[in-house]
Coordinates of C-alpha atoms and ligand atoms in Angstrom, one line a residue:
M25 CA 120.1 99.7 44.5
N26 CA 122.3 100.0 47.5
R27 CA 122.3 96.6 49.1
R28 CA 121.5 97.7 52.7
V29 CA 118.7 100.1 51.6
S30 CA 117.2 97.0 49.5
A31 CA 117.2 94.9 52.7
I32 CA 114.7 97.5 54.4
T33 CA 111.4 95.9 54.7
P34 CA 108.6 98.2 53.6
S35 CA 106.1 99.1 56.4
I36 CA 103.7 96.2 57.0
T37 CA 101.5 98.9 58.5
L38 CA 101.0 100.3 54.7
G39 CA 98.7 97.4 53.7
I40 CA 96.4 98.5 56.3
T41 CA 96.4 102.0 56.1
A42 CA 95.9 101.8 52.1
K43 CA 92.9 99.3 52.7
A44 CA 91.5 101.6 55.2
K45 CA 91.5 104.5 52.7
E46 CA 90.3 102.8 49.9
L47 CA 87.0 101.6 52.1
A48 CA 86.9 105.4 53.1
A49 CA 86.7 106.6 49.7
A50 CA 84.3 104.0 48.8
G51 CA 81.9 105.5 51.5
R52 CA 82.6 103.1 54.2
T53 CA 83.1 104.3 57.9
I54 CA 86.3 103.6 59.0
F55 CA 87.2 103.2 62.8
S56 CA 91.0 103.4 63.1
F57 CA 93.1 102.5 66.2
A58 CA 96.2 103.0 64.0
A59 CA 97.3 106.3 65.1
G60 CA 101.1 106.7 66.1
E61 CA 100.5 110.4 67.2
P62 CA 98.5 112.4 69.8
D63 CA 95.1 113.6 68.3
F64 CA 95.3 116.8 70.1
D65 CA 96.7 120.0 68.4
T66 CA 100.3 121.7 69.4
P67 CA 99.8 123.9 72.4
E68 CA 98.9 127.7 71.3
H69 CA 102.0 129.1 73.5
I70 CA 104.5 126.9 71.2
K71 CA 102.8 127.9 67.8
A72 CA 102.9 131.6 69.0
A73 CA 106.5 130.9 70.0
A74 CA 107.2 129.9 66.3
V75 CA 105.7 132.7 65.0
E76 CA 107.4 135.1 67.4
A77 CA 111.0 133.5 66.1
L78 CA 109.9 134.1 62.6
G79 CA 109.1 137.4 63.0
K80 CA 112.6 138.1 64.8
G81 CA 113.9 136.8 61.6
L82 CA 115.3 133.5 63.2
T83 CA 115.2 131.8 59.8
K84 CA 118.7 131.0 58.9
Y85 CA 120.8 127.8 60.0
T86 CA 121.7 127.4 63.7
P87 CA 124.9 125.0 64.5
T88 CA 124.3 121.7 63.1
A89 CA 123.9 120.0 67.1
G90 CA 121.0 122.7 67.4
A91 CA 120.6 126.5 68.7
L92 CA 122.4 126.8 72.2
E93 CA 119.6 128.1 73.7
L94 CA 117.4 124.9 73.2
R95 CA 120.4 122.9 74.0
K96 CA 120.6 124.6 77.5
A97 CA 117.0 124.2 77.9
I98 CA 117.1 120.5 77.0
A99 CA 120.2 120.1 79.3
A100 CA 118.5 121.8 82.2
K101 CA 115.7 119.4 81.6
L102 CA 117.5 116.5 81.7
E103 CA 119.0 117.4 85.0
N104 CA 116.0 118.6 86.7
E105 CA 113.7 115.7 85.5
N106 CA 115.9 112.9 84.9
G107 CA 118.8 113.4 86.9
I108 CA 121.0 113.2 84.1
K109 CA 124.0 115.6 84.2
T110 CA 125.0 117.0 80.7
P111 CA 126.6 120.2 79.6
P112 CA 124.5 121.7 76.7
A113 CA 127.7 120.9 74.2
Q114 CA 126.8 117.1 74.4
V115 CA 123.2 117.5 73.6
V116 CA 122.6 116.9 69.7
V117 CA 119.3 117.9 68.2
S118 CA 118.0 116.4 65.3
C119 CA 114.7 116.0 63.0
G120 CA 112.7 114.0 65.5
A121 CA 113.8 111.4 67.7
K122 CA 113.6 108.7 64.9
H123 CA 116.2 110.9 63.2
S124 CA 118.3 111.1 66.4
L125 CA 118.3 107.1 66.9
F126 CA 119.2 106.6 62.8
N127 CA 122.0 109.0 63.2
L128 CA 123.1 107.1 66.6
V129 CA 123.0 103.4 65.0
L130 CA 125.0 104.8 62.0
A131 CA 127.5 106.6 64.4
L132 CA 127.6 103.5 67.0
C133 CA 127.3 100.5 65.1
D134 CA 129.6 98.5 62.5
E135 CA 128.8 95.9 60.1
G136 CA 128.5 92.6 62.1
D137 CA 127.9 94.4 65.3
E138 CA 125.0 93.1 67.2
V139 CA 122.1 95.3 69.0
I140 CA 119.8 93.4 71.6
L141 CA 116.2 94.3 70.8
P142 CA 113.3 93.2 73.1
A143 CA 110.3 92.1 71.3
P144 CA 107.6 93.2 71.0
Y145 CA 109.6 96.7 69.7
W146 CA 109.0 99.5 67.5
L147 CA 109.2 98.7 63.9
S148 CA 111.8 101.1 62.7
Y149 CA 114.9 99.8 65.1
P150 CA 115.5 96.6 63.0
E151 CA 115.5 98.5 59.8
M152 CA 117.9 101.2 61.1
M153 CA 120.1 98.1 62.0
R154 CA 119.9 96.9 58.7
V155 CA 120.9 100.1 56.9
A156 CA 123.9 100.2 59.4
G157 CA 124.8 96.8 58.7
A158 CA 124.2 95.8 62.3
D159 CA 122.3 92.5 63.2
S160 CA 119.3 93.0 65.5
V161 CA 119.2 90.2 68.0
V162 CA 115.5 89.7 69.1
V163 CA 114.9 88.5 72.5
Q164 CA 111.4 87.3 72.7
C165 CA 109.8 88.5 75.9
S166 CA 106.7 86.7 77.6
Q167 CA 103.5 88.5 78.3
E168 CA 103.7 86.8 81.7
N169 CA 106.4 89.3 82.6
D170 CA 104.2 92.4 80.7
F171 CA 106.7 91.7 77.4
K172 CA 109.6 93.2 79.5
M173 CA 113.2 92.0 79.1
T174 CA 114.4 90.3 82.6
P175 CA 118.3 90.6 83.4
D176 CA 118.8 87.1 82.5
E177 CA 117.2 87.2 79.0
F178 CA 119.5 90.4 78.5
A179 CA 122.6 88.4 79.6
A180 CA 121.7 85.1 77.7
A181 CA 121.5 87.4 74.4
I182 CA 124.9 88.9 75.0
T183 CA 127.8 87.8 72.4
P184 CA 131.4 89.1 71.9
R185 CA 129.9 91.2 69.0
T186 CA 126.9 92.7 71.1
R187 CA 127.2 96.9 70.8
A188 CA 124.2 97.9 72.2
V189 CA 120.7 97.1 73.7
I190 CA 117.5 99.1 73.1
I191 CA 115.2 99.6 75.9
N192 CA 112.2 101.9 74.9
S193 CA 110.0 102.6 78.3
P194 CA 107.3 103.6 78.2
S195 CA 107.1 101.5 75.3
N196 CA 105.4 101.4 71.9
P197 CA 103.6 99.2 71.1
I198 CA 102.9 97.5 74.6
G199 CA 102.5 100.5 76.9
G200 CA 104.8 98.7 79.2
V201 CA 107.0 101.1 82.1
Y202 CA 110.2 99.3 83.3
S203 CA 110.4 100.0 87.1
E204 CA 113.6 101.8 88.5
E205 CA 114.4 98.4 90.0
E206 CA 114.1 96.6 87.0
L207 CA 116.3 99.2 85.3
R208 CA 119.1 98.9 87.5
A209 CA 119.2 95.3 87.2
I210 CA 119.6 95.8 83.6
A211 CA 122.2 98.0 84.1
E212 CA 123.9 96.1 86.0
V213 CA 124.4 93.3 83.2
A214 CA 125.2 96.0 80.7
L215 CA 127.8 97.6 83.1
K216 CA 129.2 94.0 83.4
H217 CA 129.5 93.5 80.0
R218 CA 130.2 96.7 78.8
I219 CA 127.1 97.2 76.3
Y220 CA 125.7 100.6 75.6
V221 CA 122.1 101.3 76.3
I222 CA 120.3 103.2 74.1
S223 CA 117.0 104.5 76.0
D224 CA 114.3 105.8 73.9
E225 CA 112.2 107.9 76.4
I226 CA 109.8 109.8 74.1
Y227 CA 106.8 108.5 75.9
E228 CA 108.3 109.4 79.4
K229 CA 105.6 112.1 80.0
M230 CA 102.9 109.7 79.5
T231 CA 102.3 107.5 82.5
Y232 CA 99.6 106.0 84.3
D233 CA 98.7 104.5 87.5
G234 CA 100.9 106.5 89.4
C235 CA 103.5 104.7 87.4
R236 CA 106.9 106.9 87.2
H237 CA 109.3 107.3 84.5
F238 CA 112.9 106.4 85.2
S239 CA 116.1 107.1 83.4
I240 CA 118.6 104.4 83.3
A241 CA 121.5 107.2 82.7
S242 CA 120.6 108.6 86.2
I243 CA 121.8 105.6 88.0
S244 CA 125.5 106.4 88.1
D245 CA 128.6 108.5 86.2
E246 CA 129.4 105.3 84.7
M247 CA 125.7 104.3 83.4
A248 CA 125.3 107.6 82.2
A249 CA 129.0 107.1 79.9
L250 CA 127.3 103.8 78.9
T251 CA 124.2 105.2 77.9
I252 CA 122.6 107.4 74.9
T253 CA 119.2 109.0 76.0
V254 CA 116.9 109.9 73.3
N255 CA 113.9 111.8 73.5
G256 CA 112.0 114.5 71.5
F257 CA 108.9 116.8 71.4
S258 CA 106.5 114.9 69.0
K259 CA 104.6 113.0 71.8
A260 CA 104.3 114.9 74.8
Y261 CA 103.8 118.2 73.3
S262 CA 101.8 117.0 70.1
M263 CA 104.3 118.2 67.8
T264 CA 104.8 115.3 65.5
G265 CA 105.1 117.6 62.1
W266 CA 107.5 119.7 64.1
R267 CA 110.6 117.2 63.5
L268 CA 112.5 117.8 66.4
G269 CA 114.2 115.0 68.7
Y270 CA 117.5 115.0 70.5
L271 CA 119.8 112.6 72.4
T272 CA 122.9 113.0 74.9
G273 CA 125.5 110.7 75.9
A274 CA 129.2 110.3 75.8
R275 CA 131.3 113.0 74.4
E276 CA 132.6 111.1 71.5
I277 CA 129.2 109.5 70.3
V278 CA 127.8 112.8 70.5
D279 CA 130.7 114.0 68.4
A280 CA 130.1 111.4 66.0
V281 CA 126.4 112.0 65.4
D282 CA 127.1 115.6 65.3
A283 CA 129.7 115.1 62.3
L284 CA 127.4 112.9 60.6
Q285 CA 124.2 115.2 60.6
S286 CA 126.6 117.9 59.7
H287 CA 126.6 116.5 56.2
S288 CA 123.1 115.4 55.9
T289 CA 120.3 117.5 57.2
S290 CA 122.5 119.6 59.4
G291 CA 120.6 121.4 62.1
P292 CA 116.9 121.1 62.3
T293 CA 114.4 124.1 61.3
T294 CA 115.5 127.0 63.2
F295 CA 112.0 128.7 64.3
A296 CA 110.8 125.0 65.5
Q297 CA 113.8 125.1 67.6
F298 CA 112.6 128.3 69.2
A299 CA 109.1 126.7 69.6
A300 CA 110.4 123.8 71.5
I301 CA 112.2 126.3 74.0
A302 CA 108.6 127.5 74.9
A303 CA 107.6 123.7 75.1
L304 CA 110.1 122.9 77.6
T305 CA 110.0 126.2 79.5
G306 CA 106.1 127.2 79.5
T307 CA 103.1 125.6 81.0
Q308 CA 102.8 121.9 81.2
A309 CA 98.8 122.2 81.7
P310 CA 98.3 121.1 78.1
L311 CA 100.1 117.9 78.5
Q312 CA 98.5 117.4 81.6
E313 CA 95.0 117.4 80.0
M314 CA 96.0 115.4 77.1
V315 CA 97.5 112.7 79.7
A316 CA 94.3 113.0 81.8
A317 CA 92.4 111.9 78.3
F318 CA 94.5 109.4 77.8
D319 CA 94.1 107.9 80.9
E320 CA 90.5 107.9 80.6
R321 CA 90.5 106.0 77.6
R322 CA 93.1 103.8 78.3
N323 CA 90.7 102.7 81.3
Y324 CA 87.7 102.1 79.0
M325 CA 89.4 100.2 76.5
Y326 CA 91.5 98.0 78.7
E327 CA 88.1 96.9 80.4
R328 CA 86.3 96.2 77.0
L329 CA 89.3 94.6 75.6
T330 CA 89.9 92.2 78.3
S331 CA 86.1 91.3 78.9
I332 CA 85.6 89.7 75.3
A333 CA 86.5 86.0 75.7
G334 CA 89.9 84.5 74.4
V335 CA 91.6 87.9 74.5
T336 CA 94.4 88.9 76.8
C337 CA 96.0 92.2 77.2
V338 CA 99.2 93.5 79.2
R339 CA 97.8 96.6 81.2
P340 CA 99.6 99.2 79.8
Q341 CA 100.8 101.9 82.2
G342 CA 102.1 104.4 79.6
A343 CA 102.1 105.7 76.0
F344 CA 99.1 105.4 74.2
Y345 CA 98.6 101.8 72.9
M346 CA 97.6 98.5 74.0
L347 CA 98.6 94.8 72.4
P348 CA 96.2 92.4 72.8
D349 CA 97.2 88.5 72.1
I350 CA 94.3 87.7 69.6
G351 CA 96.1 84.2 69.1
E352 CA 93.1 82.6 70.0
A353 CA 91.4 83.6 66.6
G354 CA 93.7 81.0 64.8
M355 CA 94.9 83.5 62.7
D356 CA 98.2 85.3 62.1
S357 CA 98.1 89.1 62.8
V358 CA 98.1 90.0 59.2
T359 CA 95.3 88.1 58.3
F360 CA 93.2 89.0 61.4
S361 CA 93.8 92.9 60.5
E362 CA 92.7 92.6 56.8
K363 CA 89.5 90.5 57.6
L364 CA 88.9 92.9 60.4
I365 CA 89.1 95.9 58.4
T366 CA 87.5 94.5 55.2
D367 CA 84.6 92.9 57.5
T368 CA 84.1 95.9 60.2
G369 CA 86.0 98.9 59.0
V370 CA 87.9 98.8 62.2
A371 CA 91.8 99.4 61.6
V372 CA 94.6 97.9 63.7
V373 CA 98.2 97.2 63.4
P374 CA 99.2 93.6 62.8
G375 CA 101.9 92.6 65.6
A376 CA 103.9 91.0 63.2
A377 CA 105.5 94.7 62.3
F378 CA 106.5 94.5 65.9
G379 CA 107.7 91.0 66.0
N380 CA 104.6 89.2 67.6
D381 CA 102.4 87.7 65.5
R382 CA 99.8 86.9 68.2
T383 CA 98.9 90.3 68.9
V384 CA 97.7 93.7 67.1
R385 CA 98.2 97.1 68.2
L386 CA 95.1 99.3 69.1
S387 CA 96.1 103.2 69.8
Y388 CA 93.8 105.3 71.9
A389 CA 94.9 108.7 70.4
C390 CA 91.7 108.8 69.0
S391 CA 88.2 110.1 70.1
M392 CA 86.1 108.4 73.0
Q393 CA 83.3 108.0 70.1
N394 CA 85.9 106.3 68.2
I395 CA 86.8 103.7 70.8
E396 CA 83.4 103.0 71.7
N397 CA 82.1 102.2 68.1
G398 CA 84.9 100.4 66.8
L399 CA 85.3 98.1 70.2
D400 CA 81.7 97.3 69.5
R401 CA 82.6 96.2 66.2
L402 CA 86.0 94.5 67.2
E403 CA 83.9 92.7 69.9
S404 CA 81.3 91.2 67.6
F405 CA 83.8 90.1 65.1
I406 CA 86.1 88.3 67.6
K407 CA 82.7 86.7 68.9
A408 CA 81.3 85.4 65.5
L409 CA 84.8 84.1 64.5
Ligands
LIG530 C1 107.0 108.2 67.7 C2 108.4 107.4 68.3 C3 109.6 108.0 68.1 C4 110.0 109.3 67.4 O1 109.4 110.3 67.0 P1 109.8 111.4 66.3 O2 108.5 112.0 65.7 O3 110.7 111.2 65.2 O4 110.2 112.2 67.5 C5 110.6 107.0 68.6 N1 110.5 106.3 69.3 C6 109.1 105.5 69.3 C7 109.0 104.3 70.2 C8 108.0 106.4 68.9 O5 106.7 105.8 69.1

C-alpha cells in the first residue's frame, strides 16, 4: 500500500457506529447523538430543480470547475453575503466541501510543510494532511476560551515551515463561532507571517443567540489573497448526499485545484449543480425553519447537559453539535463512549477523534424525543458512576 495512505487513521467513530448497529440488530433501542448531517429532507424546490435539469438533458460533463451558471451564482452569493469579491472563474465546485478541502490541501501543501490546526478540530483535517505529506501542528485551545485559538497561540505555533492554518467557524465539533474582532486579530498574525488561511465556512448559516458569521477573506484585498474560503450545500440545504462544495481564493491556487480535479473526478454531477443554483437563489424559508428547530433543541440540550454534576460545556453558538467535558467521569473518551452505548444504548462520538480526550460530541440533528430520552439515560449513567 502507498505509504501515506497507510498512515491514515481509520475513523474512530466507526467502532461506536458498528456497536450501535449491532445492538440495534439485537433489538435494543438506540438513542443516537452521532449524526453528522441535518435530519431534514432536502427542500422540495431544490429537488424539483434537479428533476427539471434531468428533463432538459443536463446530463453531460460540465467544465471541471463546475457549470458557469452555478459559479456565477456562487460568486454573487460570496459578494452579497460574505463580502468576498471574486470572479466566477475563481470558484471551483467539487464533490462536497470535504473534496474541496482535500483538493486544496494536496494543491497547497508540500512534503514537510506545516499546517496549524486548532483543537478540537474536525477529524478529517489531519488525515488530509497525512495524504499530502504535510505535518499538522495541533494547537490545544482552552475550554476557558471557548476552545477558540488566540492570536498569541497562533503566533507561537508558527515556524519557517508553516504554510497554512485552518479556521472552522462555526465549528464542528464545538459549535464555536469566532467573532469579527477575533478573526481580525487572527488575520493580523497571518498577514504578518504570510500564512494562508483555510476558512471552512460550511456551517455559516447555522448561528444562534444573535451571533453572526463573519468571513475572514472580507477583511481586505490582501487578506482575500491569503484566504481560501471553503463552503458547500450539505449542511445549509440538507444536501449531504448530493455531494457539492466549493472554494475560492487566489488565482494560482484555484487553477492548481482545477488542474488536479480535471484528472480525478472532473466536474461534479451536472443535474445536482443545477439544483444547487435553486438552493442559492430560491426561498431560504426551509433553512430558517431548520435553524429555528436546531436552536430549540440546542437550548434544551445545553440546559440538560450542564445541569449534570461534573459536566461542563462550551455554550455552542453555531453548527449543530456540543462538546461536553466528561473528564470528571475518570475515563478516556473512547472508554466512556463504549460503556455508555453498551449500558444505555446512547451513542456519542469520543472526543479523541477531534483531538480532545476529555470530551464527547453530541449532535442535536435528531428529534426532540431522541434528545429527551437519550439525555435521561446519559444523566443516569453519569450519576451512577
Ligand atoms: C460536514 C463538514 C464538511 C463537508 O461536508 P461535505 O458534505 O463534504 O460538503 C466540511 N467541514 C466540516 C467541518 C464539516 O462538518
